[in-house]
Every structure is written in C-alpha cells, then in structure tokens.
C-alpha cells in the first residue's frame, strides 16, 4: 500500500560531523500544509476502497504543487476526484450534524417518549403476567374436572358391566327354566316317565324359588303315569304344578324386566358420563392452549419491557 502523503519534518538544524556547521532543512510550504490536511481528510471518504484512497492520496500532492493553469488534464482529473470525495465527506458531516441537531432539539420529547414507552410496556407486562396466572388456574381446575369426570366414567362403566352381567344371569335363568318345562316336564306330563327322570326334574325345579317341597315330592307318583291314567288327585297335583310354574315364570319375567331396565339405565348413565368426560377433556385442551398462548404473550411482553428499559437507560448516551 503506498504510504500516505506526510509532511516533511519542520525545518530542523542539524550539525554535520565534517564541518561542524549547522545545516537547515527547507521549511514546508503553505501548499504542502494544505495538501496534508486534504490527504488526511480523504482517509475518511465513505464508500471508497482503501486501495483507491491510497492511489488518490499518492497522486494528489504532485497535482496541487502546480497552479491550475499549468496542470495537465490528468492532474485536473485527480483534483476533480479529490473535490468529489471531499464533497461527499462534507455532505455526510452536514447530514450527521443536522441529525444530531434534530435529536438535541427533540431531546425532551424523546426522553418523555421513552419513559412513556417503558410505562406502557410495564403495564402490558403486568397484565400479561396476571393473565398467565389466571389461565394457569383455569387449566389446573380444568384438569381436576377432567380427572373427576374420568373417575365418574370409570364407575359408570363398572356399573354398566355389573348390570349387564346381572341381566345375562337372569336371562339365562329364565331360558333354563323355560327349557326345563318344555323339554322335560311337558313330555313327562303327557307320557309319564321313569323314577330317575322324575327325580332329576324335581331337583331341577327345586332350584327355582316358588315350588312347595310336598308338591315336588308328589311328582314322583303323578308323573310316573301318562296323562290318560291320571286320577282326580293326580289332576289336582298337575293343576297346582301349573300354577306354581306360572308364578315362577311371572317372577322370572318381572325380575328380567327389572334388570333389563337397570341395564338400560346404566348404559344411559355411562353414555352421559362419557359425554361429560369428553367435554371436560375438550375444556382442558382449550385451557391448556390458552395458557400456552398466555405464556408466550408474557414472554413477549417481558422482552418488550426489557427493550423499552434499555432504550430509556441509554438515553443520555444516545443524546451525546
């Protein structure tokens, strides 16, 4: 890189060893002094590469060392480039001064604006913090409600299962009774049967509540004969048996109707509990989303407050 133009040392008196006399160095001319000022200023030219600055600074002194009317066209071009660079510097300086003057003129207003911005940011940060706390509470409550509804659903499902088991049990009992009557009793009433068959039937009927023990004992005699051989006593026993069968069937039908209604009720309760749990889950999801949004808003408000405080704290430095 070519060295910048430097003014020679001021006229110095030096003593030569040979003669012992002092030799005076010629003093710098006014033109050289002005050239030094110009080349120093050219170093601050904005938007010009350093290599270009070096070239201009190196070429300028020879151009300024002669008067305008004696300069070559190339020298005029160099001086013109220097003028253009200095004009750019001057324009930037004037712009900078104007900006600083405007800043100083509005310093009181700027200080007030920064203070107001900080106060406003503080209010927003406080509001965001309050909102975040409120939504956290709402989310926590929604979660507890969801847990409660989930527990209620689990209990409703348990009761529904129990009622279904009870319904199936009574239904199977009724089916078993009807099968016993149609498949075993009716054939014996019509054609009679052996002692073992009658004993098995009596024992099976005795498992159902509503049959008198003496009536079941009488079956061993009555059902041993076909219907056309029944005596009047046998017919009385058969009539009492039919009445007992009707009563037992009525009780089973009534019991089945009760457990069926209970089954339907428990299923309806389970469906309602499921819907309530679904709504509670949706409410919690919404509360969770709202809280997350508030957390992000609070973070943004906190960041804005910090920026406003930094701007307020840097006021004096910015005004310099």
mmCIF file of N, CA, C and O in Angstrom, residues 132-191:
data_model
loop_
_atom_site.group_PDB
_atom_site.id
_atom_site.type_symbol
_atom_site.label_atom_id
_atom_site.label_comp_id
_atom_site.label_asym_id
_atom_site.label_seq_id
_atom_site.Cartn_x
_atom_site.Cartn_y
_atom_site.Cartn_z
ATOM 1 N N UNK A 132 -51.579 -14.767 32.512
ATOM 2 C CA UNK A 132 -50.939 -16.091 32.529
ATOM 3 C C UNK A 132 -51.281 -16.839 33.806
ATOM 4 O O UNK A 132 -51.564 -18.040 33.792
ATOM 5 N N UNK A 133 -51.284 -16.111 34.941
ATOM 6 C CA UNK A 133 -51.627 -16.744 36.223
ATOM 7 C C UNK A 133 -53.081 -17.201 36.233
ATOM 8 O O UNK A 133 -53.404 -18.298 36.715
ATOM 9 N N UNK A 134 -53.970 -16.367 35.692
ATOM 10 C CA UNK A 134 -55.394 -16.726 35.640
ATOM 11 C C UNK A 134 -55.621 -17.958 34.773
ATOM 12 O O UNK A 134 -56.384 -18.861 35.140
ATOM 13 N N UNK A 135 -54.935 -17.989 33.657
ATOM 14 C CA UNK A 135 -55.128 -19.136 32.757
ATOM 15 C C UNK A 135 -54.474 -20.402 33.299
ATOM 16 O O UNK A 135 -54.936 -21.505 33.003
ATOM 17 N N UNK A 136 -53.434 -20.243 34.081
ATOM 18 C CA UNK A 136 -52.843 -21.405 34.735
ATOM 19 C C UNK A 136 -53.829 -21.988 35.740
ATOM 20 O O UNK A 136 -53.992 -23.214 35.841
ATOM 21 N N UNK A 137 -54.489 -21.101 36.490
ATOM 22 C CA UNK A 137 -55.507 -21.557 37.445
ATOM 23 C C UNK A 137 -56.645 -22.259 36.711
ATOM 24 O O UNK A 137 -57.108 -23.325 37.141
ATOM 25 N N UNK A 138 -57.075 -21.658 35.604
ATOM 26 C CA UNK A 138 -58.163 -22.262 34.821
ATOM 27 C C UNK A 138 -57.746 -23.622 34.273
ATOM 28 O O UNK A 138 -58.540 -24.574 34.270
ATOM 29 N N UNK A 139 -56.511 -23.744 33.839
ATOM 30 C CA UNK A 139 -56.028 -25.028 33.318
ATOM 31 C C UNK A 139 -55.987 -26.075 34.427
ATOM 32 O O UNK A 139 -56.374 -27.228 34.222
ATOM 33 N N UNK A 140 -55.499 -25.663 35.606
ATOM 34 C CA UNK A 140 -55.429 -26.596 36.740
ATOM 35 C C UNK A 140 -56.819 -27.083 37.128
ATOM 36 O O UNK A 140 -57.036 -28.277 37.375
ATOM 37 N N UNK A 141 -57.778 -26.147 37.188
ATOM 38 C CA UNK A 141 -59.161 -26.513 37.537
ATOM 39 C C UNK A 141 -59.761 -27.428 36.468
ATOM 40 O O UNK A 141 -60.476 -28.386 36.793
ATOM 41 N N UNK A 142 -59.472 -27.125 35.214
ATOM 42 C CA UNK A 142 -59.991 -27.957 34.118
ATOM 43 C C UNK A 142 -59.426 -29.371 34.196
ATOM 44 O O UNK A 142 -60.122 -30.352 33.909
ATOM 45 N N UNK A 143 -58.164 -29.480 34.602
ATOM 46 C CA UNK A 143 -57.538 -30.793 34.734
ATOM 47 C C UNK A 143 -58.186 -31.589 35.862
ATOM 48 O O UNK A 143 -58.439 -32.792 35.708
ATOM 49 N N UNK A 144 -58.480 -30.913 36.969
ATOM 50 C CA UNK A 144 -59.134 -31.589 38.092
ATOM 51 C C UNK A 144 -60.534 -32.042 37.695
ATOM 52 O O UNK A 144 -60.970 -33.138 38.050
ATOM 53 N N UNK A 145 -61.229 -31.191 36.940
ATOM 54 C CA UNK A 145 -62.570 -31.562 36.472
ATOM 55 C C UNK A 145 -62.497 -32.774 35.544
ATOM 56 O O UNK A 145 -63.317 -33.686 35.632
ATOM 57 N N UNK A 146 -61.502 -32.773 34.681
ATOM 58 C CA UNK A 146 -61.328 -33.910 33.771
ATOM 59 C C UNK A 146 -61.082 -35.197 34.560
ATOM 60 O O UNK A 146 -61.631 -36.258 34.239
ATOM 61 N N UNK A 147 -60.243 -35.110 35.601
ATOM 62 C CA UNK A 147 -59.970 -36.289 36.426
ATOM 63 C C UNK A 147 -61.247 -36.781 37.096
ATOM 64 O O UNK A 147 -61.501 -37.991 37.171
ATOM 65 N N UNK A 148 -62.048 -35.825 37.594
ATOM 66 C CA UNK A 148 -63.297 -36.192 38.265
ATOM 67 C C UNK A 148 -64.251 -36.886 37.285
ATOM 68 O O UNK A 148 -64.861 -37.920 37.610
ATOM 69 N N UNK A 149 -64.374 -36.322 36.091
ATOM 70 C CA UNK A 149 -65.266 -36.901 35.077
ATOM 71 C C UNK A 149 -64.741 -38.248 34.601
ATOM 72 O O UNK A 149 -65.530 -39.146 34.296
ATOM 73 N N UNK A 150 -63.436 -38.405 34.565
ATOM 74 C CA UNK A 150 -62.851 -39.683 34.168
ATOM 75 C C UNK A 150 -63.160 -40.755 35.207
ATOM 76 O O UNK A 150 -63.486 -41.899 34.857
ATOM 77 N N UNK A 151 -63.057 -40.360 36.481
ATOM 78 C CA UNK A 151 -63.379 -41.303 37.563
ATOM 79 C C UNK A 151 -64.856 -41.676 37.523
ATOM 80 O O UNK A 151 -65.226 -42.853 37.724
ATOM 81 N N UNK A 152 -65.718 -40.685 37.250
ATOM 82 C CA UNK A 152 -67.155 -40.952 37.159
ATOM 83 C C UNK A 152 -67.449 -41.881 35.988
ATOM 84 O O UNK A 152 -68.308 -42.780 36.085
ATOM 85 N N UNK A 153 -66.729 -41.693 34.884
ATOM 86 C CA UNK A 153 -66.920 -42.569 33.721
ATOM 87 C C UNK A 153 -66.496 -43.995 34.050
ATOM 88 O O UNK A 153 -67.181 -44.956 33.681
ATOM 89 N N UNK A 154 -65.368 -44.134 34.745
ATOM 90 C CA UNK A 154 -64.884 -45.465 35.111
ATOM 91 C C UNK A 154 -65.912 -46.177 35.996
ATOM 92 O O UNK A 154 -66.181 -47.374 35.814
ATOM 93 N N UNK A 155 -66.501 -45.434 36.948
ATOM 94 C CA UNK A 155 -67.517 -46.015 37.832
ATOM 95 C C UNK A 155 -68.772 -46.382 37.043
ATOM 96 O O UNK A 155 -69.373 -47.446 37.270
ATOM 97 N N UNK A 156 -69.173 -45.513 36.097
ATOM 98 C CA UNK A 156 -70.362 -45.790 35.281
ATOM 99 C C UNK A 156 -70.146 -47.021 34.406
ATOM 100 O O UNK A 156 -71.056 -47.841 34.238
ATOM 101 N N UNK A 157 -68.952 -47.170 33.877
ATOM 102 C CA UNK A 157 -68.642 -48.351 33.062
ATOM 103 C C UNK A 157 -68.657 -49.611 33.920
ATOM 104 O O UNK A 157 -69.109 -50.673 33.466
ATOM 105 N N UNK A 158 -68.179 -49.485 35.138
ATOM 106 C CA UNK A 158 -68.181 -50.624 36.065
ATOM 107 C C UNK A 158 -69.606 -51.044 36.386
ATOM 108 O O UNK A 158 -69.932 -52.244 36.393
ATOM 109 N N UNK A 159 -70.476 -50.062 36.653
ATOM 110 C CA UNK A 159 -71.871 -50.372 36.982
ATOM 111 C C UNK A 159 -72.611 -50.932 35.761
ATOM 112 O O UNK A 159 -73.456 -51.829 35.894
ATOM 113 N N UNK A 160 -72.281 -50.402 34.591
ATOM 114 C CA UNK A 160 -72.907 -50.918 33.377
ATOM 115 C C UNK A 160 -72.525 -52.383 33.180
ATOM 116 O O UNK A 160 -73.387 -53.222 32.847
ATOM 117 N N UNK A 161 -71.277 -52.703 33.399
ATOM 118 C CA UNK A 161 -70.819 -54.081 33.247
ATOM 119 C C UNK A 161 -71.510 -54.997 34.256
ATOM 120 O O UNK A 161 -71.940 -56.102 33.913
ATOM 121 N N UNK A 162 -71.634 -54.497 35.500
ATOM 122 C CA UNK A 162 -72.289 -55.295 36.549
ATOM 123 C C UNK A 162 -73.757 -55.540 36.199
ATOM 124 O O UNK A 162 -74.273 -56.652 36.373
ATOM 125 N N UNK A 163 -74.446 -54.501 35.712
ATOM 126 C CA UNK A 163 -75.864 -54.657 35.359
ATOM 127 C C UNK A 163 -76.034 -55.599 34.175
ATOM 128 O O UNK A 163 -77.001 -56.364 34.104
ATOM 129 N N UNK A 164 -75.082 -55.560 33.242
ATOM 130 C CA UNK A 164 -75.143 -56.462 32.096
ATOM 131 C C UNK A 164 -74.956 -57.911 32.534
ATOM 132 O O UNK A 164 -75.661 -58.814 32.053
ATOM 133 N N UNK A 165 -74.040 -58.118 33.465
ATOM 134 C CA UNK A 165 -73.814 -59.471 33.994
ATOM 135 C C UNK A 165 -75.072 -59.984 34.684
ATOM 136 O O UNK A 165 -75.480 -61.153 34.505
ATOM 137 N N UNK A 166 -75.708 -59.093 35.480
ATOM 138 C CA UNK A 166 -76.915 -59.484 36.192
ATOM 139 C C UNK A 166 -78.050 -59.794 35.221
ATOM 140 O O UNK A 166 -78.804 -60.767 35.405
ATOM 141 N N UNK A 167 -78.147 -58.976 34.170
ATOM 142 C CA UNK A 167 -79.187 -59.207 33.159
ATOM 143 C C UNK A 167 -78.961 -60.558 32.477
ATOM 144 O O UNK A 167 -79.909 -61.336 32.277
ATOM 145 N N UNK A 168 -77.744 -60.832 32.087
ATOM 146 C CA UNK A 168 -77.429 -62.097 31.424
ATOM 147 C C UNK A 168 -77.689 -63.283 32.352
ATOM 148 O O UNK A 168 -78.123 -64.348 31.901
ATOM 149 N N UNK A 169 -77.418 -63.077 33.634
ATOM 150 C CA UNK A 169 -77.650 -64.150 34.612
ATOM 151 C C UNK A 169 -79.140 -64.482 34.716
ATOM 152 O O UNK A 169 -79.544 -65.662 34.680
ATOM 153 N N UNK A 170 -79.983 -63.444 34.855
ATOM 154 C CA UNK A 170 -81.433 -63.659 34.981
ATOM 155 C C UNK A 170 -81.997 -64.196 33.667
ATOM 156 O O UNK A 170 -82.862 -65.076 33.654
ATOM 157 N N UNK A 171 -81.480 -63.660 32.539
ATOM 158 C CA UNK A 171 -81.953 -64.121 31.237
ATOM 159 C C UNK A 171 -81.627 -65.598 31.033
ATOM 160 O O UNK A 171 -82.474 -66.372 30.528
ATOM 161 N N UNK A 172 -80.432 -65.986 31.455
ATOM 162 C CA UNK A 172 -80.042 -67.396 31.343
ATOM 163 C C UNK A 172 -80.891 -68.266 32.258
ATOM 164 O O UNK A 172 -81.273 -69.403 31.891
ATOM 165 N N UNK A 173 -81.223 -67.731 33.422
ATOM 166 C CA UNK A 173 -82.063 -68.479 34.374
ATOM 167 C C UNK A 173 -83.453 -68.694 33.797
ATOM 168 O O UNK A 173 -84.028 -69.783 33.899
ATOM 169 N N UNK A 174 -84.018 -67.657 33.168
ATOM 170 C CA UNK A 174 -85.346 -67.761 32.562
ATOM 171 C C UNK A 174 -85.324 -68.749 31.391
ATOM 172 O O UNK A 174 -86.237 -69.572 31.234
ATOM 173 N N UNK A 175 -84.266 -68.658 30.591
ATOM 174 C CA UNK A 175 -84.134 -69.573 29.456
ATOM 175 C C UNK A 175 -84.024 -71.020 29.939
ATOM 176 O O UNK A 175 -84.623 -71.943 29.372
ATOM 177 N N UNK A 176 -83.245 -71.207 31.011
ATOM 178 C CA UNK A 176 -83.080 -72.548 31.583
ATOM 179 C C UNK A 176 -84.407 -73.085 32.099
ATOM 180 O O UNK A 176 -84.741 -74.277 31.904
ATOM 181 N N UNK A 177 -85.185 -72.205 32.748
ATOM 182 C CA UNK A 177 -86.493 -72.624 33.286
ATOM 183 C C UNK A 177 -87.436 -73.015 32.154
ATOM 184 O O UNK A 177 -88.105 -74.071 32.206
ATOM 185 N N UNK A 178 -87.492 -72.173 31.130
ATOM 186 C CA UNK A 178 -88.382 -72.460 30.008
ATOM 187 C C UNK A 178 -87.974 -73.749 29.290
ATOM 188 O O UNK A 178 -88.824 -74.530 28.849
ATOM 189 N N UNK A 179 -86.672 -73.965 29.150
ATOM 190 C CA UNK A 179 -86.191 -75.194 28.525
ATOM 191 C C UNK A 179 -86.534 -76.412 29.372
ATOM 192 O O UNK A 179 -86.914 -77.475 28.834
ATOM 193 N N UNK A 180 -86.426 -76.262 30.703
ATOM 194 C CA UNK A 180 -86.732 -77.368 31.623
ATOM 195 C C UNK A 180 -88.201 -77.769 31.488
ATOM 196 O O UNK A 180 -88.539 -78.966 31.435
ATOM 197 N N UNK A 181 -89.076 -76.771 31.399
ATOM 198 C CA UNK A 181 -90.508 -77.041 31.298
ATOM 199 C C UNK A 181 -90.845 -77.690 29.955
ATOM 200 O O UNK A 181 -91.559 -78.714 29.892
ATOM 201 N N UNK A 182 -90.330 -77.093 28.863
ATOM 202 C CA UNK A 182 -90.711 -77.574 27.531
ATOM 203 C C UNK A 182 -90.032 -78.891 27.162
ATOM 204 O O UNK A 182 -90.651 -79.747 26.502
ATOM 205 N N UNK A 183 -88.789 -79.083 27.579
ATOM 206 C CA UNK A 183 -88.024 -80.249 27.138
ATOM 207 C C UNK A 183 -88.161 -81.448 28.092
ATOM 208 O O UNK A 183 -87.992 -82.595 27.657
ATOM 209 N N UNK A 184 -88.468 -81.189 29.366
ATOM 210 C CA UNK A 184 -88.510 -82.311 30.325
ATOM 211 C C UNK A 184 -89.893 -82.490 30.964
ATOM 212 O O UNK A 184 -90.442 -83.602 30.992
ATOM 213 N N UNK A 185 -90.455 -81.388 31.481
ATOM 214 C CA UNK A 185 -91.724 -81.520 32.209
ATOM 215 C C UNK A 185 -92.886 -81.894 31.294
ATOM 216 O O UNK A 185 -93.656 -82.819 31.601
ATOM 217 N N UNK A 186 -93.038 -81.171 30.196
ATOM 218 C CA UNK A 186 -94.192 -81.403 29.311
ATOM 219 C C UNK A 186 -94.233 -82.849 28.778
ATOM 220 O O UNK A 186 -95.307 -83.473 28.772
ATOM 221 N N UNK A 187 -93.090 -83.403 28.345
ATOM 222 C CA UNK A 187 -93.139 -84.807 27.895
ATOM 223 C C UNK A 187 -93.556 -85.755 29.031
ATOM 224 O O UNK A 187 -94.297 -86.717 28.789
ATOM 225 N N UNK A 188 -93.095 -85.507 30.261
ATOM 226 C CA UNK A 188 -93.455 -86.372 31.399
ATOM 227 C C UNK A 188 -94.926 -86.224 31.753
ATOM 228 O O UNK A 188 -95.597 -87.212 32.124
ATOM 229 N N UNK A 189 -95.447 -85.013 31.672
ATOM 230 C CA UNK A 189 -96.865 -84.783 31.954
ATOM 231 C C UNK A 189 -97.739 -85.542 30.950
ATOM 232 O O UNK A 189 -98.833 -86.006 31.289
ATOM 233 N N UNK A 190 -97.260 -85.651 29.745
ATOM 234 C CA UNK A 190 -98.049 -86.278 28.690
ATOM 235 C C UNK A 190 -97.924 -87.805 28.689
ATOM 236 O O UNK A 190 -98.933 -88.517 28.665
ATOM 237 N N UNK A 191 -96.679 -88.263 28.755
ATOM 238 C CA UNK A 191 -96.483 -89.704 28.600
ATOM 239 C C UNK A 191 -95.981 -90.399 29.847
ATOM 240 O O UNK A 191 -95.908 -91.631 29.894
#
